mmCIF file with all atom_site columns, C-alpha atoms and ligand atoms in Angstrom:
data_model
loop_
_atom_site.group_PDB
_atom_site.id
_atom_site.type_symbol
_atom_site.label_atom_id
_atom_site.label_alt_id
_atom_site.label_comp_id
_atom_site.label_asym_id
_atom_site.label_entity_id
_atom_site.label_seq_id
_atom_site.pdbx_PDB_ins_code
_atom_site.Cartn_x
_atom_site.Cartn_y
_atom_site.Cartn_z
_atom_site.occupancy
_atom_site.B_iso_or_equiv
_atom_site.pdbx_formal_charge
_atom_site.auth_seq_id
_atom_site.auth_comp_id
_atom_site.auth_asym_id
_atom_site.auth_atom_id
_atom_site.pdbx_PDB_model_num
ATOM   1   C CA . MET A 1 1   ? 132.714 92.775  124.959 1.00 55.00 ? 1   MET A CA 1
ATOM   2   C CA . GLY A 1 2   ? 135.566 94.761  126.295 1.00 72.00 ? 2   GLY A CA 1
ATOM   3   C CA . LYS A 1 3   ? 134.552 98.094  128.265 1.00 86.00 ? 3   LYS A CA 1
ATOM   4   C CA . VAL A 1 4   ? 132.005 100.708 127.044 1.00 97.00 ? 4   VAL A CA 1
ATOM   5   C CA . VAL A 1 5   ? 133.521 104.204 127.103 1.00 98.00 ? 5   VAL A CA 1
ATOM   6   C CA . GLU A 1 6   ? 132.337 106.716 128.587 1.00 98.00 ? 6   GLU A CA 1
ATOM   7   C CA . VAL A 1 7   ? 132.253 110.766 127.440 1.00 98.00 ? 7   VAL A CA 1
ATOM   8   C CA . SER A 1 8   ? 131.254 113.558 128.239 1.00 99.00 ? 8   SER A CA 1
ATOM   9   C CA . PHE A 1 9   ? 130.906 117.070 126.532 1.00 99.00 ? 9   PHE A CA 1
ATOM   10  C CA . VAL A 1 10  ? 130.627 120.333 128.214 1.00 99.00 ? 10  VAL A CA 1
ATOM   11  C CA . CYS A 1 11  ? 129.934 124.011 127.561 1.00 99.00 ? 11  CYS A CA 1
ATOM   12  C CA . LEU A 1 12  ? 127.787 126.616 129.950 1.00 98.00 ? 12  LEU A CA 1
ATOM   13  C CA . GLY A 1 13  ? 124.555 125.880 130.191 1.00 98.00 ? 13  GLY A CA 1
ATOM   14  C CA . ASN A 1 14  ? 124.345 122.353 129.090 1.00 98.00 ? 14  ASN A CA 1
ATOM   15  C CA . ILE A 1 15  ? 121.633 123.665 126.965 1.00 98.00 ? 15  ILE A CA 1
ATOM   16  C CA . CYS A 1 16  ? 123.456 124.517 123.467 1.00 98.00 ? 16  CYS A CA 1
ATOM   17  C CA . ARG A 1 17  ? 126.908 122.865 122.579 1.00 99.00 ? 17  ARG A CA 1
ATOM   18  C CA . SER A 1 18  ? 126.986 120.149 124.629 1.00 99.00 ? 18  SER A CA 1
ATOM   19  C CA . PRO A 1 19  ? 123.602 119.034 123.771 1.00 99.00 ? 19  PRO A CA 1
ATOM   20  C CA . LEU A 1 20  ? 124.286 119.689 119.874 1.00 99.00 ? 20  LEU A CA 1
ATOM   21  C CA . ALA A 1 21  ? 127.997 117.241 120.558 1.00 99.00 ? 21  ALA A CA 1
ATOM   22  C CA . GLN A 1 22  ? 125.986 115.052 122.031 1.00 99.00 ? 22  GLN A CA 1
ATOM   23  C CA . GLY A 1 23  ? 123.139 115.063 119.544 1.00 98.00 ? 23  GLY A CA 1
ATOM   24  C CA . VAL A 1 24  ? 125.636 114.504 116.499 1.00 99.00 ? 24  VAL A CA 1
ATOM   25  C CA . PHE A 1 25  ? 128.142 112.736 118.108 1.00 99.00 ? 25  PHE A CA 1
ATOM   26  C CA . GLN A 1 26  ? 126.064 110.120 119.627 1.00 98.00 ? 26  GLN A CA 1
ATOM   27  C CA . ASP A 1 27  ? 123.833 109.936 115.640 1.00 98.00 ? 27  ASP A CA 1
ATOM   28  C CA . LEU A 1 28  ? 127.873 108.891 114.273 1.00 98.00 ? 28  LEU A CA 1
ATOM   29  C CA . VAL A 1 29  ? 128.409 106.636 116.969 1.00 98.00 ? 29  VAL A CA 1
ATOM   30  C CA . ASN A 1 30  ? 124.798 104.747 115.931 1.00 98.00 ? 30  ASN A CA 1
ATOM   31  C CA . ARG A 1 31  ? 125.871 105.460 112.146 1.00 98.00 ? 31  ARG A CA 1
ATOM   32  C CA . GLU A 1 32  ? 128.815 103.317 113.261 1.00 98.00 ? 32  GLU A CA 1
ATOM   33  C CA . LYS A 1 33  ? 127.014 100.105 115.059 1.00 98.00 ? 33  LYS A CA 1
ATOM   34  C CA . LEU A 1 34  ? 129.334 101.488 118.204 1.00 98.00 ? 34  LEU A CA 1
ATOM   35  C CA . GLU A 1 35  ? 126.576 102.537 120.674 1.00 98.00 ? 35  GLU A CA 1
ATOM   36  C CA . HIS A 1 36  ? 126.853 99.090  122.868 1.00 98.00 ? 36  HIS A CA 1
ATOM   37  C CA . LYS A 1 37  ? 131.088 100.728 123.087 1.00 98.00 ? 37  LYS A CA 1
ATOM   38  C CA . ILE A 1 38  ? 130.395 103.914 123.476 1.00 98.00 ? 38  ILE A CA 1
ATOM   39  C CA . THR A 1 39  ? 128.644 105.840 126.157 1.00 98.00 ? 39  THR A CA 1
ATOM   40  C CA . ILE A 1 40  ? 127.705 109.631 125.080 1.00 98.00 ? 40  ILE A CA 1
ATOM   41  C CA . SER A 1 41  ? 126.775 112.725 128.012 1.00 98.00 ? 41  SER A CA 1
ATOM   42  C CA . SER A 1 42  ? 127.307 116.303 128.403 1.00 99.00 ? 42  SER A CA 1
ATOM   43  C CA . ALA A 1 43  ? 126.363 118.834 130.844 1.00 99.00 ? 43  ALA A CA 1
ATOM   44  C CA . GLY A 1 44  ? 126.892 122.321 131.928 1.00 99.00 ? 44  GLY A CA 1
ATOM   45  C CA . THR A 1 45  ? 129.954 124.081 134.885 1.00 99.00 ? 45  THR A CA 1
ATOM   46  C CA . SER A 1 46  ? 126.335 126.704 135.690 1.00 98.00 ? 46  SER A CA 1
ATOM   47  C CA . SER A 1 47  ? 123.655 125.439 137.840 1.00 98.00 ? 47  SER A CA 1
ATOM   48  C CA . TRP A 1 48  ? 121.654 128.127 135.755 1.00 98.00 ? 48  TRP A CA 1
ATOM   49  C CA . HIS A 1 49  ? 119.557 125.502 133.983 1.00 98.00 ? 49  HIS A CA 1
ATOM   50  C CA . ILE A 1 50  ? 119.532 122.530 135.531 1.00 98.00 ? 50  ILE A CA 1
ATOM   51  C CA . GLY A 1 51  ? 116.402 120.073 134.024 1.00 98.00 ? 51  GLY A CA 1
ATOM   52  C CA . ASP A 1 52  ? 116.082 121.787 130.821 1.00 98.00 ? 52  ASP A CA 1
ATOM   53  C CA . PHE A 1 53  ? 115.501 121.039 127.842 1.00 98.00 ? 53  PHE A CA 1
ATOM   54  C CA . PRO A 1 54  ? 117.722 122.070 124.945 1.00 98.00 ? 54  PRO A CA 1
ATOM   55  C CA . ASP A 1 55  ? 118.280 125.772 123.769 1.00 98.00 ? 55  ASP A CA 1
ATOM   56  C CA . GLN A 1 56  ? 114.633 125.778 121.280 1.00 98.00 ? 56  GLN A CA 1
ATOM   57  C CA . ARG A 1 57  ? 116.815 127.216 118.573 1.00 98.00 ? 57  ARG A CA 1
ATOM   58  C CA . MET A 1 58  ? 119.406 124.665 118.998 1.00 98.00 ? 58  MET A CA 1
ATOM   59  C CA . CYS A 1 59  ? 117.108 122.329 118.220 1.00 98.00 ? 59  CYS A CA 1
ATOM   60  C CA . GLN A 1 60  ? 115.900 123.707 115.618 1.00 98.00 ? 60  GLN A CA 1
ATOM   61  C CA . THR A 1 61  ? 118.724 124.078 114.181 1.00 98.00 ? 61  THR A CA 1
ATOM   62  C CA . ALA A 1 62  ? 119.558 120.209 114.821 1.00 98.00 ? 62  ALA A CA 1
ATOM   63  C CA . GLN A 1 63  ? 116.600 119.490 113.903 1.00 98.00 ? 63  GLN A CA 1
ATOM   64  C CA . SER A 1 64  ? 117.066 120.449 110.895 1.00 98.00 ? 64  SER A CA 1
ATOM   65  C CA . LYS A 1 65  ? 119.852 118.605 109.860 1.00 98.00 ? 65  LYS A CA 1
ATOM   66  C CA . GLY A 1 66  ? 118.271 115.812 110.614 1.00 98.00 ? 66  GLY A CA 1
ATOM   67  C CA . ILE A 1 67  ? 119.263 115.709 114.737 1.00 98.00 ? 67  ILE A CA 1
ATOM   68  C CA . GLN A 1 68  ? 117.528 115.226 117.448 1.00 98.00 ? 68  GLN A CA 1
ATOM   69  C CA . LEU A 1 69  ? 117.801 116.963 120.788 1.00 98.00 ? 69  LEU A CA 1
ATOM   70  C CA . LYS A 1 70  ? 116.927 114.799 123.656 1.00 95.00 ? 70  LYS A CA 1
ATOM   71  C CA . SER A 1 71  ? 118.509 115.625 126.559 1.00 98.00 ? 71  SER A CA 1
ATOM   72  C CA . ARG A 1 72  ? 117.895 117.949 129.889 1.00 98.00 ? 72  ARG A CA 1
ATOM   73  C CA . ALA A 1 73  ? 119.851 119.833 131.436 1.00 98.00 ? 73  ALA A CA 1
ATOM   74  C CA . GLN A 1 74  ? 122.188 118.960 134.595 1.00 98.00 ? 74  GLN A CA 1
ATOM   75  C CA . GLN A 1 75  ? 125.218 119.968 136.626 1.00 99.00 ? 75  GLN A CA 1
ATOM   76  C CA . PHE A 1 76  ? 128.691 118.734 136.059 1.00 99.00 ? 76  PHE A CA 1
ATOM   77  C CA . GLN A 1 77  ? 130.177 117.360 139.307 1.00 98.00 ? 77  GLN A CA 1
ATOM   78  C CA . ARG A 1 78  ? 133.725 116.594 140.602 1.00 98.00 ? 78  ARG A CA 1
ATOM   79  C CA . LYS A 1 79  ? 132.651 112.643 141.208 1.00 98.00 ? 79  LYS A CA 1
ATOM   80  C CA . ASP A 1 80  ? 131.861 112.518 137.267 1.00 98.00 ? 80  ASP A CA 1
ATOM   81  C CA . PHE A 1 81  ? 135.878 112.447 137.055 1.00 98.00 ? 81  PHE A CA 1
ATOM   82  C CA . ASP A 1 82  ? 135.885 109.494 138.249 1.00 98.00 ? 82  ASP A CA 1
ATOM   83  C CA . GLN A 1 83  ? 132.689 107.738 135.733 1.00 98.00 ? 83  GLN A CA 1
ATOM   84  C CA . PHE A 1 84  ? 133.694 109.281 132.571 1.00 98.00 ? 84  PHE A CA 1
ATOM   85  C CA . ASN A 1 85  ? 136.870 107.876 130.495 1.00 98.00 ? 85  ASN A CA 1
ATOM   86  C CA . LEU A 1 86  ? 136.706 111.025 128.035 1.00 98.00 ? 86  LEU A CA 1
ATOM   87  C CA . VAL A 1 87  ? 135.692 115.386 129.205 1.00 99.00 ? 87  VAL A CA 1
ATOM   88  C CA . LEU A 1 88  ? 135.893 117.200 126.326 1.00 99.00 ? 88  LEU A CA 1
ATOM   89  C CA . ALA A 1 89  ? 135.511 120.949 126.975 1.00 99.00 ? 89  ALA A CA 1
ATOM   90  C CA . MET A 1 90  ? 132.785 122.981 124.825 1.00 99.00 ? 90  MET A CA 1
ATOM   91  C CA . ASP A 1 91  ? 135.644 126.162 125.142 1.00 98.00 ? 91  ASP A CA 1
ATOM   92  C CA . GLN A 1 92  ? 138.493 127.941 126.969 1.00 98.00 ? 92  GLN A CA 1
ATOM   93  C CA . SER A 1 93  ? 136.542 129.113 129.484 1.00 98.00 ? 93  SER A CA 1
ATOM   94  C CA . ASN A 1 94  ? 134.719 125.765 130.388 1.00 98.00 ? 94  ASN A CA 1
ATOM   95  C CA . PHE A 1 95  ? 138.245 123.419 130.445 1.00 98.00 ? 95  PHE A CA 1
ATOM   96  C CA . ALA A 1 96  ? 139.296 126.269 132.727 1.00 98.00 ? 96  ALA A CA 1
ATOM   97  C CA . THR A 1 97  ? 136.361 125.661 135.438 1.00 98.00 ? 97  THR A CA 1
ATOM   98  C CA . LEU A 1 98  ? 137.027 121.755 134.850 1.00 98.00 ? 98  LEU A CA 1
ATOM   99  C CA . GLU A 1 99  ? 140.654 121.306 135.352 1.00 98.00 ? 99  GLU A CA 1
ATOM   100 C CA . LYS A 1 100 ? 140.322 124.034 138.939 1.00 98.00 ? 100 LYS A CA 1
ATOM   101 C CA . MET A 1 101 ? 137.092 121.456 139.708 1.00 98.00 ? 101 MET A CA 1
ATOM   102 C CA . ALA A 1 102 ? 138.835 117.888 139.042 1.00 98.00 ? 102 ALA A CA 1
ATOM   103 C CA . PRO A 1 103 ? 141.230 115.512 141.688 1.00 97.00 ? 103 PRO A CA 1
ATOM   104 C CA . ASP A 1 104 ? 144.673 116.377 141.583 1.00 97.00 ? 104 ASP A CA 1
ATOM   105 C CA . THR A 1 105 ? 145.078 112.886 140.748 1.00 96.00 ? 105 THR A CA 1
ATOM   106 C CA . LEU A 1 106 ? 142.517 112.966 137.271 1.00 98.00 ? 106 LEU A CA 1
ATOM   107 C CA . PRO A 1 107 ? 144.692 110.919 134.209 1.00 97.00 ? 107 PRO A CA 1
ATOM   108 C CA . GLU A 1 108 ? 146.597 113.196 131.513 1.00 96.00 ? 108 GLU A CA 1
ATOM   109 C CA . ASN A 1 109 ? 143.710 113.871 128.955 1.00 97.00 ? 109 ASN A CA 1
ATOM   110 C CA . LYS A 1 110 ? 140.892 112.643 130.515 1.00 98.00 ? 110 LYS A CA 1
ATOM   111 C CA . LEU A 1 111 ? 140.358 116.810 130.546 1.00 98.00 ? 111 LEU A CA 1
ATOM   112 C CA . MET A 1 112 ? 140.138 117.806 126.837 1.00 98.00 ? 112 MET A CA 1
ATOM   113 C CA . LEU A 1 113 ? 138.899 120.972 124.731 1.00 98.00 ? 113 LEU A CA 1
ATOM   114 C CA . PHE A 1 114 ? 136.959 119.449 121.646 1.00 99.00 ? 114 PHE A CA 1
ATOM   115 C CA . ARG A 1 115 ? 138.296 121.567 119.249 1.00 98.00 ? 115 ARG A CA 1
ATOM   116 C CA . PHE A 1 116 ? 141.876 120.427 119.632 1.00 98.00 ? 116 PHE A CA 1
ATOM   117 C CA . PHE A 1 117 ? 140.115 117.555 116.800 1.00 98.00 ? 117 PHE A CA 1
ATOM   118 C CA . ASP A 1 118 ? 138.537 120.327 114.883 1.00 98.00 ? 118 ASP A CA 1
ATOM   119 C CA . PRO A 1 119 ? 140.820 120.353 111.012 1.00 98.00 ? 119 PRO A CA 1
ATOM   120 C CA . GLU A 1 120 ? 139.078 123.775 110.719 1.00 98.00 ? 120 GLU A CA 1
ATOM   121 C CA . ASN A 1 121 ? 141.051 125.417 114.023 1.00 96.00 ? 121 ASN A CA 1
ATOM   122 C CA . LYS A 1 122 ? 142.909 127.865 113.902 1.00 96.00 ? 122 LYS A CA 1
ATOM   123 C CA . ASP A 1 123 ? 140.544 130.087 114.308 1.00 95.00 ? 123 ASP A CA 1
ATOM   124 C CA . GLY A 1 124 ? 141.356 129.227 118.169 1.00 97.00 ? 124 GLY A CA 1
ATOM   125 C CA . LEU A 1 125 ? 140.147 126.596 120.146 1.00 98.00 ? 125 LEU A CA 1
ATOM   126 C CA . ASN A 1 126 ? 136.217 127.945 121.317 1.00 98.00 ? 126 ASN A CA 1
ATOM   127 C CA . VAL A 1 127 ? 132.946 126.563 120.310 1.00 98.00 ? 127 VAL A CA 1
ATOM   128 C CA . PRO A 1 128 ? 131.518 129.977 120.666 1.00 98.00 ? 128 PRO A CA 1
ATOM   129 C CA . ASP A 1 129 ? 128.402 130.208 122.465 1.00 98.00 ? 129 ASP A CA 1
ATOM   130 C CA . PRO A 1 130 ? 125.500 131.203 120.484 1.00 98.00 ? 130 PRO A CA 1
ATOM   131 C CA . TYR A 1 131 ? 122.942 131.916 123.504 1.00 97.00 ? 131 TYR A CA 1
ATOM   132 C CA . TYR A 1 132 ? 122.595 135.872 123.668 1.00 97.00 ? 132 TYR A CA 1
ATOM   133 C CA . GLY A 1 133 ? 123.557 135.645 119.600 1.00 95.00 ? 133 GLY A CA 1
ATOM   134 C CA . GLY A 1 134 ? 121.021 134.929 116.320 1.00 95.00 ? 134 GLY A CA 1
ATOM   135 C CA . VAL A 1 135 ? 120.565 131.945 114.265 1.00 95.00 ? 135 VAL A CA 1
ATOM   136 C CA . LYS A 1 136 ? 123.723 132.487 112.530 1.00 97.00 ? 136 LYS A CA 1
ATOM   137 C CA . GLY A 1 137 ? 125.661 131.711 115.479 1.00 98.00 ? 137 GLY A CA 1
ATOM   138 C CA . PHE A 1 138 ? 123.692 128.771 115.841 1.00 98.00 ? 138 PHE A CA 1
ATOM   139 C CA . GLU A 1 139 ? 124.210 127.274 112.239 1.00 98.00 ? 139 GLU A CA 1
ATOM   140 C CA . ALA A 1 140 ? 128.135 127.650 112.855 1.00 98.00 ? 140 ALA A CA 1
ATOM   141 C CA . VAL A 1 141 ? 127.891 125.459 115.860 1.00 98.00 ? 141 VAL A CA 1
ATOM   142 C CA . TYR A 1 142 ? 126.383 123.023 113.779 1.00 98.00 ? 142 TYR A CA 1
ATOM   143 C CA . GLN A 1 143 ? 129.188 123.411 111.523 1.00 98.00 ? 143 GLN A CA 1
ATOM   144 C CA . MET A 1 144 ? 132.543 123.317 113.902 1.00 98.00 ? 144 MET A CA 1
ATOM   145 C CA . VAL A 1 145 ? 129.935 120.065 116.127 1.00 98.00 ? 145 VAL A CA 1
ATOM   146 C CA . GLU A 1 146 ? 129.242 117.849 112.348 1.00 98.00 ? 146 GLU A CA 1
ATOM   147 C CA . ARG A 1 147 ? 133.164 118.920 111.175 1.00 98.00 ? 147 ARG A CA 1
ATOM   148 C CA . THR A 1 148 ? 134.976 117.854 114.499 1.00 98.00 ? 148 THR A CA 1
ATOM   149 C CA . CYS A 1 149 ? 132.862 114.472 115.006 1.00 99.00 ? 149 CYS A CA 1
ATOM   150 C CA . PRO A 1 150 ? 134.194 112.126 112.426 1.00 98.00 ? 150 PRO A CA 1
ATOM   151 C CA . PRO A 1 151 ? 138.054 113.402 113.966 1.00 98.00 ? 151 PRO A CA 1
ATOM   152 C CA . LEU A 1 152 ? 136.519 112.724 117.838 1.00 98.00 ? 152 LEU A CA 1
ATOM   153 C CA . LEU A 1 153 ? 135.359 109.056 116.773 1.00 98.00 ? 153 LEU A CA 1
ATOM   154 C CA . ASP A 1 154 ? 138.711 108.061 115.317 1.00 98.00 ? 154 ASP A CA 1
ATOM   155 C CA . TYR A 1 155 ? 140.798 109.081 118.173 1.00 98.00 ? 155 TYR A CA 1
ATOM   156 C CA . ILE A 1 156 ? 138.231 107.529 120.575 1.00 98.00 ? 156 ILE A CA 1
ATOM   157 C CA . LYS A 1 157 ? 138.532 104.375 118.693 1.00 98.00 ? 157 LYS A CA 1
ATOM   158 C CA . SER A 1 158 ? 143.001 104.351 117.917 1.00 97.00 ? 158 SER A CA 1
ATOM   159 C CA . ARG A 1 159 ? 142.566 105.395 122.235 1.00 97.00 ? 159 ARG A CA 1
ATOM   160 C CA . PHE A 1 160 ? 140.236 103.066 123.927 1.00 97.00 ? 160 PHE A CA 1
ATOM   161 C CA . LEU A 1 161 ? 138.666 101.084 121.558 1.00 96.00 ? 161 LEU A CA 1
ATOM   162 C CA . ASN A 1 162 ? 141.582 99.500  118.604 1.00 87.00 ? 162 ASN A CA 1
ATOM   163 C CA . SER A 1 163 ? 143.848 98.423  121.652 1.00 65.00 ? 163 SER A CA 1
ATOM   164 C CA . GLN A 1 164 ? 141.095 95.604  123.024 1.00 48.00 ? 164 GLN A CA 1
HETATM 165 P P1 . 4NP B 2 .   ? 125.611 126.646 126.489 1.00 97.49 ? 201 4NP B P1 1
HETATM 166 O O1 . 4NP B 2 .   ? 125.513 128.034 126.225 1.00 97.49 ? 201 4NP B O1 1
HETATM 167 O O2 . 4NP B 2 .   ? 126.976 127.040 127.154 1.00 97.49 ? 201 4NP B O2 1
HETATM 168 O O3 . 4NP B 2 .   ? 126.118 126.805 125.124 1.00 97.49 ? 201 4NP B O3 1
HETATM 169 O O4 . 4NP B 2 .   ? 123.940 126.026 127.047 1.00 97.49 ? 201 4NP B O4 1
HETATM 170 C C1 . 4NP B 2 .   ? 124.814 128.943 127.488 1.00 97.49 ? 201 4NP B C1 1
HETATM 171 C C2 . 4NP B 2 .   ? 123.045 128.798 127.876 1.00 97.49 ? 201 4NP B C2 1
HETATM 172 C C3 . 4NP B 2 .   ? 122.957 129.193 128.790 1.00 97.49 ? 201 4NP B C3 1
HETATM 173 C C4 . 4NP B 2 .   ? 123.005 130.722 128.749 1.00 97.49 ? 201 4NP B C4 1
HETATM 174 C C5 . 4NP B 2 .   ? 124.447 131.230 128.860 1.00 97.49 ? 201 4NP B C5 1
HETATM 175 C C6 . 4NP B 2 .   ? 125.287 129.847 127.758 1.00 97.49 ? 201 4NP B C6 1
HETATM 176 N N1 . 4NP B 2 .   ? 122.822 131.665 130.540 1.00 97.49 ? 201 4NP B N1 1
HETATM 177 O O5 . 4NP B 2 .   ? 123.718 132.796 130.294 1.00 97.49 ? 201 4NP B O5 1
HETATM 178 O O6 . 4NP B 2 .   ? 122.173 131.087 130.549 1.00 97.49 ? 201 4NP B O6 1
#
């Protein structure tokens, strides 16, 4: 077996968007029986919610689609850039924070925007922060994440797995 690809999704609090992306992407990877080749985690750029379960509203939205969110919030660290093969920022603000934190030697395309892979990203490349909004915002985040995960997996397969 070749090397394992390590992927991290990163938002601000690590209690809404990135835990959902982690859960949905893990479900897809499991269904394709790739869980031994791809490991998935998530983090926040802030320290605000370290140790917390995902937001109850995000959990309920995910649960209604058959996805259980199991992560605990952690803060992304500069050293994490060494561990992960691919770091996916959930919006441009967190991308900018991660870019500032990254070592100068960061390999090209190790840090990318999640919605770069969204086939319907004409409205922009941000997964909007649902935290201060209503239920509709959480559903919108789910729809974006759900449709973006399959093309993201195709990309990971072609970039990291097919050449092994
Ligand atoms: P997330 O959402 O970045 O998708 O986890 C947020 C969670 C908490 C806060 C902001 C965004 N907050 O201000 O505490």
